[in-house]
């Protein structure tokens, strides 16, 4: 899957914290706001998602209403690209699709859902931290095994050179 070049900025705006180093503004989009009318094939190319996946996201409520041209063709905006970037990040966390859809519903419901959104993201964060700990343990096992085999290979080379 191709990773997009944008940073997640969603339809929601929480109060910004100076300590939040991950809340950098998004880099430039392919087109400036106001000229950001992307076709589904362009969005598929930008995101690495298929047109089928984009339609499915819309059908299950993961994407809010996508504007249409006068001929009925979907027209995505920079805001939609930012949302898809966030969805990609949530997918990487292992968040279930049902939870992502619930999160999208909460965003559409407005600011009064900040608490519930925070709880959902905090739960996902705990899951990610647990997975990171598991991966660190797994990495330590791999490193230990690699060191054993490196030492064994070095010992064989030393024996052969005597």
Coordinates of N, CA, C and O in Angstrom, one line a residue, residues 99 117-128:
X99 N -15.0 0.2 15.1 CA -14.6 1.3 16.0 C -14.3 2.6 15.1 O -14.5 3.7 15.5
X117 N -14.8 10.3 22.0 CA -13.7 10.1 21.0 C -12.4 9.9 21.7 O -11.6 9.1 21.3
X118 N -12.1 10.7 22.7 CA -10.8 10.6 23.5 C -10.7 9.2 24.1 O -9.7 8.5 24.0
X119 N -11.8 8.7 24.7 CA -11.8 7.4 25.3 C -11.5 6.3 24.2 O -10.7 5.4 24.5
X120 N -12.1 6.4 23.1 CA -11.9 5.4 22.0 C -10.4 5.5 21.5 O -9.8 4.4 21.4
X121 N -9.9 6.7 21.4 CA -8.5 6.8 21.0 C -7.5 6.4 22.1 O -6.5 5.7 21.8
X122 N -7.9 6.6 23.3 CA -7.0 6.2 24.4 C -7.0 4.7 24.5 O -5.9 4.1 24.8
X123 N -8.1 4.0 24.3 CA -8.2 2.6 24.3 C -7.3 2.0 23.2 O -6.5 1.1 23.4
X124 N -7.4 2.6 22.0 CA -6.5 2.2 20.9 C -5.1 2.4 21.2 O -4.2 1.6 20.9
X125 N -4.8 3.5 21.8 CA -3.4 3.8 22.2 C -2.8 2.8 23.2 O -1.7 2.3 23.0
X126 N -3.6 2.4 24.1 CA -3.2 1.3 25.0 C -2.9 0.0 24.3 O -1.9 -0.7 24.5
X127 N -3.8 -0.3 23.3 CA -3.5 -1.5 22.5 C -2.2 -1.4 21.7 O -1.5 -2.4 21.6
X128 N -2.0 -0.2 21.1 CA -0.8 0.0 20.4 C 0.5 -0.1 21.3 O 1.5 -0.8 20.9

